[in-house]
Amino acid sequence: MHAERRRRFLETMGRNAVAILIGARPARRSADTDYPFRQDSDFHYLTGFDHPNAIAVLRTDGGPSLTLFVEPRDPEAETWTGYRPGVEGACRDYGADEAHAGHAFLEMLPKLLEGAGRVHHVLGRDAEIDAKLVATLEEFRLRSRRGIVPAETIVDPRAVLHEMRLFKEPGELDIMRQAAAITAEAHREAARVARGGSFEYELEAALGYTFRRRGATGPAYPSIVGGGRNATILHYVTNDQKLEDGSLVLIDAGCELRGYASDVTRTYPVGGSFQGPARAVYEVVLAAQEASLEAARPGATLPQVHEASVRVLTEGLVELGLLEGDPAELVAREAYRPYYMHQTSHWLGLDVHDVGNYSVDGEPRRLEPGMVFTVEPGLYVPADDAGAETRFRGIGVRIEDDVVVTAEGHENLTAAIPKHPEDVEAWMR
Ligand code: GLY
Ligand code: MN
Ligand code: MN
């Protein structure tokens, strides 16, 4: 899988090219404690080598096509921080043609760059490597009379890599389906706890517990559990307030499984039944989400998916009395924005806001089979919105699914998580 991706990546590099990819470094949380290690997504995509402080060099000039620089085996360090594949493991288990200890990288860089006409490298990640790279190319220039020609161009490899990552392989889709199944179970466990008097963190704990119990790494992004007016804060992650019967609780949570994110929002009625203005707002968002899903098919664009939501949300806002006027005219002047301020979709994959260009030649790109994205309209009535009827203030609703474009339309990866009011209510019972 990784070897096949490297083959495709190498094909695009052209002859006499060298690519340098830098893996993630440990990140300090506080004092002497690090965050749990997470490999850089591009590095993982091409190598599957999920250990800290690694560097990969790919080349098309006839030398070894994959050289890995890794932390060498060290029994004493491994007693503290765990197994390292080391130099031998890098070749044996990760398909490296050659491997070296990481500390040899800077010293070996001139040798690695000799003869390369193009260098694929992300500038700005590591100042020391950038400086050595630039100094080496300068040195080659000074020695050019002796036949050493410095590379003419430094190319950002992400353009190609991110285009590759945008189109998911069948194996990636299998993982994303499994991630969706785990996320579905986690939402059900959290919804069970959504009663008056429960705290938001109890729902967050049910999500996290289910993710881990089913073998996922954990949440793909900090879980959002917003009860009542907290649902109107888009990235609310404090999750420490008490839920009230008759209100709503918005849960935006998805697991990361083998590197892949799921990203699902449901808005549940605390106590188990949708009531009054909350139900009315909910039904508008649900209709908008269904309209957007309808638009999610090959040949369409994400702005079209977004426009479908905007149209239905704006009509709904007029019916609810939150906006006044002709819906088409309100859409034209974006009058919905105080209540719907974000986009409807983003790419999804190894990163929750995944890579891939949203436009091509200045035009929104057309959807093609294998692309995965979210569909997540919402309505958020600020608690202090003097222009809104009191009964609507502080209501926030979002409904988010993950879809993959297919030849015929799309597959909704997260369809198993109920969203029709009766289904949600039955599920919660
Ligand atoms: N959970 C972040 C998002 O929905 O985009
Ligand atoms: Mn989300
Ligand atoms: Mn999302």
Tab-separated table of C-alpha atoms and ligand atoms in Angstrom:
chain	number	residue	atom	x	y	z
A	1	MET	CA	0.000	0.000	0.000
A	2	HIS	CA	2.677	2.508	1.052
A	3	ALA	CA	5.105	1.133	-1.563
A	4	GLU	CA	2.447	1.524	-4.260
A	5	ARG	CA	1.856	5.143	-3.187
A	6	ARG	CA	5.589	5.820	-3.278
A	7	ARG	CA	5.725	4.358	-6.763
A	8	ARG	CA	2.974	6.717	-7.904
A	9	PHE	CA	4.597	9.670	-6.160
A	10	LEU	CA	8.032	8.872	-7.657
A	11	GLU	CA	6.438	8.733	-11.106
A	12	THR	CA	5.341	12.350	-10.795
A	13	MET	CA	8.741	13.555	-9.544
A	14	GLY	CA	10.509	13.414	-12.879
A	15	ARG	CA	14.041	12.110	-13.487
A	16	ASN	CA	16.977	13.048	-11.265
A	17	ALA	CA	14.784	14.240	-8.460
A	18	VAL	CA	15.152	13.848	-4.715
A	19	ALA	CA	12.359	14.266	-2.182
A	20	ILE	CA	12.980	14.922	1.494
A	21	LEU	CA	10.064	14.278	3.836
A	22	ILE	CA	10.265	15.133	7.498
A	23	GLY	CA	8.244	13.115	9.995
A	24	ALA	CA	6.611	14.551	13.105
A	25	ARG	CA	8.678	15.345	16.172
A	26	PRO	CA	7.430	14.831	19.714
A	27	ALA	CA	5.437	17.867	20.905
A	28	ARG	CA	5.839	19.165	24.437
A	29	ARG	CA	2.655	19.401	26.478
A	30	SER	CA	4.095	20.828	29.683
A	31	ALA	CA	7.338	20.592	31.650
A	32	ASP	CA	8.788	17.174	30.720
A	33	THR	CA	5.543	15.656	29.424
A	34	ASP	CA	4.840	15.255	25.713
A	35	TYR	CA	1.544	14.970	23.843
A	36	PRO	CA	0.870	11.442	22.596
A	37	PHE	CA	2.867	11.086	19.374
A	38	ARG	CA	0.955	11.471	16.098
A	39	GLN	CA	2.803	10.981	12.814
A	40	ASP	CA	2.613	13.678	10.150
A	41	SER	CA	-0.171	12.599	7.775
A	42	ASP	CA	1.906	12.944	4.579
A	43	PHE	CA	4.734	10.954	6.149
A	44	HIS	CA	2.346	8.256	7.298
A	45	TYR	CA	0.700	8.154	3.866
A	46	LEU	CA	3.970	7.440	2.057
A	47	THR	CA	5.827	5.302	4.592
A	48	GLY	CA	3.515	3.933	7.300
A	49	PHE	CA	6.476	4.599	9.630
A	50	ASP	CA	4.730	5.978	12.708
A	51	HIS	CA	7.674	6.666	14.998
A	52	PRO	CA	9.069	10.071	15.968
A	53	ASN	CA	11.993	11.955	14.435
A	54	ALA	CA	12.142	10.121	11.120
A	55	ILE	CA	13.135	11.524	7.732
A	56	ALA	CA	12.437	9.867	4.399
A	57	VAL	CA	14.401	10.481	1.211
A	58	LEU	CA	12.897	9.318	-2.068
A	59	ARG	CA	14.830	9.493	-5.287
A	60	THR	CA	14.425	8.826	-8.974
A	61	ASP	CA	18.084	9.092	-10.009
A	62	GLY	CA	18.838	5.405	-9.839
A	63	GLY	CA	20.000	5.277	-6.217
A	64	PRO	CA	17.924	3.614	-3.503
A	65	SER	CA	14.372	4.822	-3.997
A	66	LEU	CA	13.610	4.970	-0.243
A	67	THR	CA	16.140	5.904	2.405
A	68	LEU	CA	14.874	6.241	5.983
A	69	PHE	CA	16.653	8.119	8.733
A	70	VAL	CA	15.324	6.857	12.064
A	71	GLU	CA	16.028	6.722	15.776
A	72	PRO	CA	18.434	3.806	16.217
A	73	ARG	CA	17.697	0.938	18.599
A	74	ASP	CA	18.640	1.842	22.172
A	75	PRO	CA	17.731	-0.703	24.862
A	76	GLU	CA	17.940	1.840	27.671
A	77	ALA	CA	15.780	4.484	25.958
A	78	GLU	CA	13.342	1.791	24.815
A	79	THR	CA	12.846	0.765	28.466
A	80	TRP	CA	11.354	4.210	29.010
A	81	THR	CA	9.578	5.057	25.776
A	82	GLY	CA	8.993	1.756	24.015
A	83	TYR	CA	10.000	-0.189	20.954
A	84	ARG	CA	11.863	1.406	18.056
A	85	PRO	CA	12.207	-0.397	14.734
A	86	GLY	CA	15.685	1.107	14.372
A	87	VAL	CA	17.783	0.973	11.234
A	88	GLU	CA	17.290	-2.779	10.730
A	89	GLY	CA	13.533	-2.572	11.270
A	90	ALA	CA	13.234	0.334	8.829
A	91	CYS	CA	14.562	-1.910	6.037
A	92	ARG	CA	12.978	-5.150	7.206
A	93	ASP	CA	9.466	-3.901	8.056
A	94	TYR	CA	9.010	-0.659	6.113
A	95	GLY	CA	10.543	-1.423	2.747
A	96	ALA	CA	13.445	1.020	3.015
A	97	ASP	CA	16.234	0.233	0.571
A	98	GLU	CA	18.679	1.869	2.931
A	99	ALA	CA	18.416	3.221	6.473
A	100	HIS	CA	20.599	5.291	8.744
A	101	ALA	CA	20.520	6.748	12.208
A	102	GLY	CA	18.752	10.102	12.212
A	103	HIS	CA	21.766	12.016	13.482
A	104	ALA	CA	23.607	11.183	10.237
A	105	PHE	CA	21.101	13.077	8.093
A	106	LEU	CA	22.624	16.577	8.002
A	107	GLU	CA	26.076	15.195	7.358
A	108	MET	CA	24.821	12.983	4.526
A	109	LEU	CA	22.650	15.652	2.932
A	110	PRO	CA	25.275	16.868	0.395
A	111	LYS	CA	25.799	13.296	-0.792
A	112	LEU	CA	22.020	12.822	-1.095
A	113	LEU	CA	21.637	15.995	-3.155
A	114	GLU	CA	24.501	15.387	-5.556
A	115	GLY	CA	23.225	15.112	-9.091
A	116	ALA	CA	19.630	15.989	-8.223
A	117	GLY	CA	18.071	18.401	-10.702
A	118	ARG	CA	15.013	18.983	-8.556
A	119	VAL	CA	14.573	18.801	-4.825
A	120	HIS	CA	11.107	18.168	-3.407
A	121	HIS	CA	11.074	19.649	0.067
A	122	VAL	CA	8.701	21.587	2.311
A	123	LEU	CA	10.493	24.762	3.382
A	124	GLY	CA	9.760	26.262	6.779
A	125	ARG	CA	9.359	23.059	8.807
A	126	ASP	CA	12.908	22.716	10.090
A	127	ALA	CA	15.212	25.738	9.983
A	128	GLU	CA	18.352	23.642	10.394
A	129	ILE	CA	17.549	21.375	7.457
A	130	ASP	CA	16.455	24.344	5.300
A	131	ALA	CA	19.740	26.147	6.026
A	132	LYS	CA	21.850	23.085	5.266
A	133	LEU	CA	19.928	22.468	2.048
A	134	VAL	CA	20.420	26.025	0.804
A	135	ALA	CA	24.091	26.069	1.856
A	136	THR	CA	24.695	22.743	0.094
A	137	LEU	CA	23.171	23.962	-3.167
A	138	GLU	CA	25.308	27.124	-2.929
A	139	GLU	CA	28.396	25.031	-2.380
A	140	PHE	CA	27.557	22.917	-5.431
A	141	ARG	CA	27.301	26.113	-7.453
A	142	LEU	CA	30.795	27.183	-6.381
A	143	ARG	CA	32.140	23.768	-7.316
A	144	SER	CA	30.238	23.608	-10.585
A	145	ARG	CA	33.450	23.792	-12.633
A	146	ARG	CA	34.200	20.336	-11.250
A	147	GLY	CA	31.011	19.015	-12.754
A	148	ILE	CA	28.656	19.226	-9.797
A	149	VAL	CA	25.443	20.904	-10.863
A	150	PRO	CA	23.153	22.268	-8.167
A	151	ALA	CA	19.435	21.521	-8.342
A	152	GLU	CA	17.580	24.212	-10.264
A	153	THR	CA	14.346	24.022	-8.367
A	154	ILE	CA	12.992	23.320	-4.938
A	155	VAL	CA	9.469	21.990	-5.334
A	156	ASP	CA	6.792	21.687	-2.658
A	157	PRO	CA	5.847	17.975	-2.702
A	158	ARG	CA	2.488	18.690	-1.112
A	159	ALA	CA	0.836	19.706	-4.367
A	160	VAL	CA	1.182	16.153	-5.691
A	161	LEU	CA	0.782	14.348	-2.373
A	162	HIS	CA	-2.366	16.187	-1.419
A	163	GLU	CA	-3.936	15.516	-4.789
A	164	MET	CA	-3.205	11.818	-4.220
A	165	ARG	CA	-4.654	11.933	-0.690
A	166	LEU	CA	-7.858	13.583	-1.945
A	167	PHE	CA	-8.832	10.414	-3.830
A	168	LYS	CA	-9.327	7.597	-1.347
A	169	GLU	CA	-8.281	4.053	-2.233
A	170	PRO	CA	-10.661	1.148	-1.478
A	171	GLY	CA	-8.525	0.194	1.538
A	172	GLU	CA	-8.769	3.729	2.926
A	173	LEU	CA	-12.544	3.706	2.466
A	174	ASP	CA	-12.751	0.416	4.376
A	175	ILE	CA	-10.992	2.039	7.335
A	176	MET	CA	-13.240	5.093	7.085
A	177	ARG	CA	-16.333	2.852	7.130
A	178	GLN	CA	-15.027	1.139	10.270
A	179	ALA	CA	-14.283	4.520	11.855
A	180	ALA	CA	-17.867	5.537	11.041
A	181	ALA	CA	-19.221	2.372	12.700
A	182	ILE	CA	-17.262	3.053	15.894
A	183	THR	CA	-18.381	6.686	15.852
A	184	ALA	CA	-22.000	5.526	15.485
A	185	GLU	CA	-21.688	3.360	18.573
A	186	ALA	CA	-20.020	6.200	20.494
A	187	HIS	CA	-22.847	8.610	19.629
A	188	ARG	CA	-25.375	6.060	20.835
A	189	GLU	CA	-23.553	5.620	24.149
A	190	ALA	CA	-23.328	9.394	24.605
A	191	ALA	CA	-26.983	9.954	23.671
A	192	ARG	CA	-27.955	7.449	26.378
A	193	VAL	CA	-26.431	9.773	28.996
A	194	ALA	CA	-28.156	12.891	27.598
A	195	ARG	CA	-30.549	13.455	30.503
A	196	GLY	CA	-31.354	16.514	32.570
A	197	GLY	CA	-28.751	16.801	35.337
A	198	SER	CA	-25.981	15.010	33.406
A	199	PHE	CA	-22.831	16.989	32.740
A	200	GLU	CA	-21.481	17.519	29.244
A	201	TYR	CA	-18.257	15.768	30.224
A	202	GLU	CA	-20.178	12.580	31.011
A	203	LEU	CA	-21.234	12.439	27.354
A	204	GLU	CA	-17.665	13.264	26.296
A	205	ALA	CA	-16.437	10.396	28.483
A	206	ALA	CA	-18.933	7.975	26.898
A	207	LEU	CA	-17.608	8.979	23.455
A	208	GLY	CA	-13.955	8.594	24.430
A	209	TYR	CA	-14.586	5.317	26.237
A	210	THR	CA	-16.326	3.820	23.211
A	211	PHE	CA	-13.635	5.020	20.802
A	212	ARG	CA	-10.915	3.319	22.828
A	213	ARG	CA	-12.939	0.230	23.695
A	214	ARG	CA	-13.429	-0.392	19.974
A	215	GLY	CA	-9.729	0.075	19.216
A	216	ALA	CA	-9.709	3.588	17.782
A	217	THR	CA	-6.831	5.892	18.717
A	218	GLY	CA	-9.241	8.332	20.343
A	219	PRO	CA	-11.130	11.377	19.110
A	220	ALA	CA	-9.957	12.683	15.717
A	221	TYR	CA	-10.381	16.235	17.140
A	222	PRO	CA	-11.488	17.473	20.557
A	223	SER	CA	-15.081	16.278	21.058
A	224	ILE	CA	-17.649	19.058	21.166
A	225	VAL	CA	-20.501	18.469	23.634
A	226	GLY	CA	-22.550	21.657	23.859
A	227	GLY	CA	-25.759	21.702	25.882
A	228	GLY	CA	-28.307	24.507	25.531
A	229	ARG	CA	-26.728	27.773	24.417
A	230	ASN	CA	-23.266	26.145	24.287
A	231	ALA	CA	-24.423	24.567	21.029
A	232	THR	CA	-24.191	28.030	19.450
A	233	ILE	CA	-20.414	28.164	20.082
A	234	LEU	CA	-18.951	26.433	17.041
A	235	HIS	CA	-15.801	24.989	18.624
A	236	TYR	CA	-17.046	24.638	22.204
A	237	VAL	CA	-14.807	22.101	23.939
A	238	THR	CA	-15.012	23.109	27.606
A	239	ASN	CA	-17.757	20.484	28.051
A	240	ASP	CA	-18.283	21.196	31.756
A	241	GLN	CA	-21.899	22.387	32.047
A	242	LYS	CA	-25.016	20.641	33.292
A	243	LEU	CA	-27.710	19.582	30.795
A	244	GLU	CA	-31.291	20.711	31.231
A	245	ASP	CA	-34.345	18.688	30.329
A	246	GLY	CA	-36.161	20.033	27.280
A	247	SER	CA	-33.003	21.644	25.825
A	248	LEU	CA	-30.736	20.301	23.063
A	249	VAL	CA	-27.215	18.975	23.248
A	250	LEU	CA	-24.983	19.194	20.190
A	251	ILE	CA	-22.365	16.466	19.893
A	252	ASP	CA	-19.674	16.886	17.244
A	253	ALA	CA	-17.360	13.921	17.698
A	254	GLY	CA	-15.662	11.269	15.607
A	255	CYS	CA	-12.871	8.801	16.196
A	256	GLU	CA	-9.508	8.448	14.536
A	257	LEU	CA	-8.937	4.889	13.363
A	258	ARG	CA	-5.562	3.854	11.928
A	259	GLY	CA	-4.931	7.496	11.076
A	260	TYR	CA	-8.317	8.238	9.487
A	261	ALA	CA	-10.850	10.673	10.898
A	262	SER	CA	-14.580	10.467	11.094
A	263	ASP	CA	-16.445	13.688	11.809
A	264	VAL	CA	-20.076	13.482	12.866
A	265	THR	CA	-22.494	15.932	14.456
A	266	ARG	CA	-25.884	15.107	15.851
A	267	THR	CA	-28.087	17.306	17.996
A	268	TYR	CA	-30.024	15.356	20.623
A	269	PRO	CA	-33.005	16.362	22.739
A	270	VAL	CA	-32.060	16.229	26.420
A	271	GLY	CA	-34.624	13.981	28.056
A	272	GLY	CA	-35.455	12.179	24.829
A	273	SER	CA	-38.037	14.202	22.900
A	274	PHE	CA	-37.767	17.219	20.596
A	275	GLN	CA	-40.048	20.029	21.720
A	276	GLY	CA	-41.381	23.388	20.577
A	277	PRO	CA	-38.949	25.840	18.994
A	278	ALA	CA	-36.040	23.379	19.264
A	279	ARG	CA	-37.951	20.893	17.128
A	280	ALA	CA	-38.832	23.603	14.606
A	281	VAL	CA	-35.192	24.692	14.198
A	282	TYR	CA	-34.074	21.050	14.070
A	283	GLU	CA	-36.450	20.262	11.235
A	284	VAL	CA	-35.149	23.155	9.153
A	285	VAL	CA	-31.528	22.004	9.564
A	286	LEU	CA	-32.484	18.416	8.737
A	287	ALA	CA	-34.253	19.527	5.540
A	288	ALA	CA	-31.185	21.591	4.594
A	289	GLN	CA	-28.854	18.649	5.205
A	290	GLU	CA	-31.030	16.393	3.069
A	291	ALA	CA	-31.042	18.957	0.263
A	292	SER	CA	-27.250	19.147	0.397
A	293	LEU	CA	-26.895	15.364	0.397
A	294	GLU	CA	-29.134	15.303	-2.656
A	295	ALA	CA	-26.621	17.577	-4.399
A	296	ALA	CA	-23.604	15.425	-3.476
A	297	ARG	CA	-22.786	13.538	-6.671
A	298	PRO	CA	-20.099	13.401	-9.347
A	299	GLY	CA	-19.902	16.515	-11.498
A	300	ALA	CA	-21.398	18.758	-8.808
A	301	THR	CA	-19.260	21.145	-6.729
A	302	LEU	CA	-19.006	21.832	-3.000
A	303	PRO	CA	-20.355	25.375	-3.474
A	304	GLN	CA	-23.465	23.745	-4.997
A	305	VAL	CA	-23.729	21.450	-1.982
A	306	HIS	CA	-23.427	24.544	0.228
A	307	GLU	CA	-25.963	26.557	-1.777
A	308	ALA	CA	-28.550	23.785	-1.334
A	309	SER	CA	-28.277	24.167	2.444
A	310	VAL	CA	-28.239	27.952	2.331
A	311	ARG	CA	-31.456	28.008	0.294
A	312	VAL	CA	-33.375	25.660	2.609
A	313	LEU	CA	-32.001	27.273	5.780
A	314	THR	CA	-32.991	30.738	4.571
A	315	GLU	CA	-36.520	29.619	3.666
A	316	GLY	CA	-36.718	28.045	7.116
A	317	LEU	CA	-35.480	31.195	8.846
A	318	VAL	CA	-38.283	33.125	7.141
A	319	GLU	CA	-40.889	30.549	8.198
A	320	LEU	CA	-39.601	30.643	11.776
A	321	GLY	CA	-39.810	34.448	11.731
A	322	LEU	CA	-36.072	34.874	12.326
A	323	LEU	CA	-35.684	36.616	8.960
A	324	GLU	CA	-38.164	38.671	6.995
A	325	GLY	CA	-38.356	39.063	3.249
A	326	ASP	CA	-38.044	37.178	0.003
A	327	PRO	CA	-35.829	34.103	0.521
A	328	ALA	CA	-34.037	34.462	-2.834
A	329	GLU	CA	-33.199	38.068	-2.086
A	330	LEU	CA	-32.114	37.172	1.479
A	331	VAL	CA	-29.802	34.491	0.065
A	332	ALA	CA	-28.368	36.977	-2.437
A	333	ARG	CA	-27.381	39.382	0.320
A	334	GLU	CA	-26.303	36.603	2.714
A	335	ALA	CA	-28.826	37.636	5.365
A	336	TYR	CA	-28.602	34.101	6.823
A	337	ARG	CA	-25.008	34.641	7.955
A	338	PRO	CA	-25.754	35.683	11.561
A	339	TYR	CA	-27.401	32.243	11.946
A	340	TYR	CA	-25.249	30.182	9.554
A	341	MET	CA	-21.675	31.420	9.443
A	342	HIS	CA	-19.648	28.399	8.327
A	343	GLN	CA	-19.271	26.337	5.150
A	344	THR	CA	-21.244	23.142	4.632
A	345	SER	CA	-18.362	20.865	3.649
A	346	HIS	CA	-14.682	20.092	3.981
A	347	TRP	CA	-12.542	17.212	2.741
A	348	LEU	CA	-12.063	14.376	5.222
A	349	GLY	CA	-9.340	11.744	5.492
A	350	LEU	CA	-6.108	11.411	7.443
A	351	ASP	CA	-6.857	14.903	8.714
A	352	VAL	CA	-10.266	16.013	9.851
A	353	HIS	CA	-9.990	19.126	7.674
A	354	ASP	CA	-8.219	17.119	5.036
A	355	VAL	CA	-5.885	18.246	2.293
A	356	GLY	CA	-6.743	18.747	-1.370
A	357	ASN	CA	-7.478	21.805	-3.453
A	358	TYR	CA	-11.016	23.131	-3.371
A	359	SER	CA	-10.644	24.857	-6.721
A	360	VAL	CA	-8.863	24.183	-9.981
A	361	ASP	CA	-7.882	27.027	-12.337
A	362	GLY	CA	-9.911	29.417	-10.234
A	363	GLU	CA	-13.103	27.339	-10.541
A	364	PRO	CA	-14.667	25.164	-7.822
A	365	ARG	CA	-13.544	21.650	-8.611
A	366	ARG	CA	-16.026	19.048	-9.747
A	367	LEU	CA	-16.681	16.134	-7.413
A	368	GLU	CA	-15.271	12.798	-8.531
A	369	PRO	CA	-15.582	9.245	-7.200
A	370	GLY	CA	-13.305	8.595	-4.221
A	371	MET	CA	-13.484	12.092	-2.739
A	372	VAL	CA	-14.688	12.131	0.878
A	373	PHE	CA	-16.207	15.185	2.527
A	374	THR	CA	-18.619	16.268	5.237
A	375	VAL	CA	-22.122	17.702	4.841
A	376	GLU	CA	-22.797	19.777	7.939
A	377	PRO	CA	-25.301	22.618	7.851
A	378	GLY	CA	-26.451	24.197	11.095
A	379	LEU	CA	-28.393	27.070	12.598
A	380	TYR	CA	-27.181	28.967	15.627
A	381	VAL	CA	-29.330	31.615	17.294
A	382	PRO	CA	-27.066	33.629	19.609
A	383	ALA	CA	-28.321	33.720	23.211
A	384	ASP	CA	-28.157	37.538	23.136
A	385	ASP	CA	-29.810	38.013	19.724
A	386	ALA	CA	-32.198	40.879	20.492
A	387	GLY	CA	-33.693	40.506	16.996
A	388	ALA	CA	-34.876	36.942	17.621
A	389	GLU	CA	-37.979	35.904	19.520
A	390	THR	CA	-36.963	34.912	23.051
A	391	ARG	CA	-38.007	31.294	22.562
A	392	PHE	CA	-35.417	30.800	19.804
A	393	ARG	CA	-32.479	32.419	21.597
A	394	GLY	CA	-29.616	30.085	22.490
A	395	ILE	CA	-30.754	27.261	20.217
A	396	GLY	CA	-27.979	25.649	18.174
A	397	VAL	CA	-28.405	22.713	15.797
A	398	ARG	CA	-25.936	21.057	13.432
A	399	ILE	CA	-26.254	17.762	11.570
A	400	GLU	CA	-23.096	16.369	9.985
A	401	ASP	CA	-22.484	13.249	7.909
A	402	ASP	CA	-19.431	11.966	6.027
A	403	VAL	CA	-19.910	10.976	2.399
A	404	VAL	CA	-17.804	9.451	-0.342
A	405	VAL	CA	-18.574	10.272	-3.950
A	406	THR	CA	-19.393	7.184	-6.047
A	407	ALA	CA	-19.957	6.746	-9.778
A	408	GLU	CA	-23.734	7.054	-9.280
A	409	GLY	CA	-23.960	9.583	-6.476
A	410	HIS	CA	-22.585	9.144	-3.005
A	411	GLU	CA	-22.354	6.694	-0.130
A	412	ASN	CA	-23.204	8.162	3.254
A	413	LEU	CA	-20.607	6.594	5.555
A	414	THR	CA	-22.424	7.725	8.697
A	415	ALA	CA	-26.023	7.031	7.676
A	416	ALA	CA	-26.406	4.515	10.533
A	417	ILE	CA	-26.557	7.329	13.085
A	418	PRO	CA	-30.216	8.406	13.221
A	419	LYS	CA	-31.180	11.988	12.498
A	420	HIS	CA	-34.943	12.012	11.819
A	421	PRO	CA	-36.624	13.201	15.016
A	422	GLU	CA	-38.671	10.005	15.531
A	423	ASP	CA	-35.592	7.817	14.875
A	424	VAL	CA	-33.460	9.861	17.271
A	425	GLU	CA	-36.131	9.653	19.943
A	426	ALA	CA	-36.534	5.901	19.474
A	427	TRP	CA	-32.749	5.435	19.580
A	428	MET	CA	-32.497	7.392	22.822
A	429	ARG	CA	-35.211	5.244	24.415
B	1	GLY	N1	-15.412	18.979	13.946
B	1	GLY	C1	-14.933	20.007	13.136
B	1	GLY	C2	-15.781	20.180	11.948
B	1	GLY	O1	-16.898	19.719	11.929
B	1	GLY	O2	-15.368	20.723	10.978
B	2	MN	MN	-17.587	18.045	13.023
B	3	MN	MN	-16.701	18.786	9.953
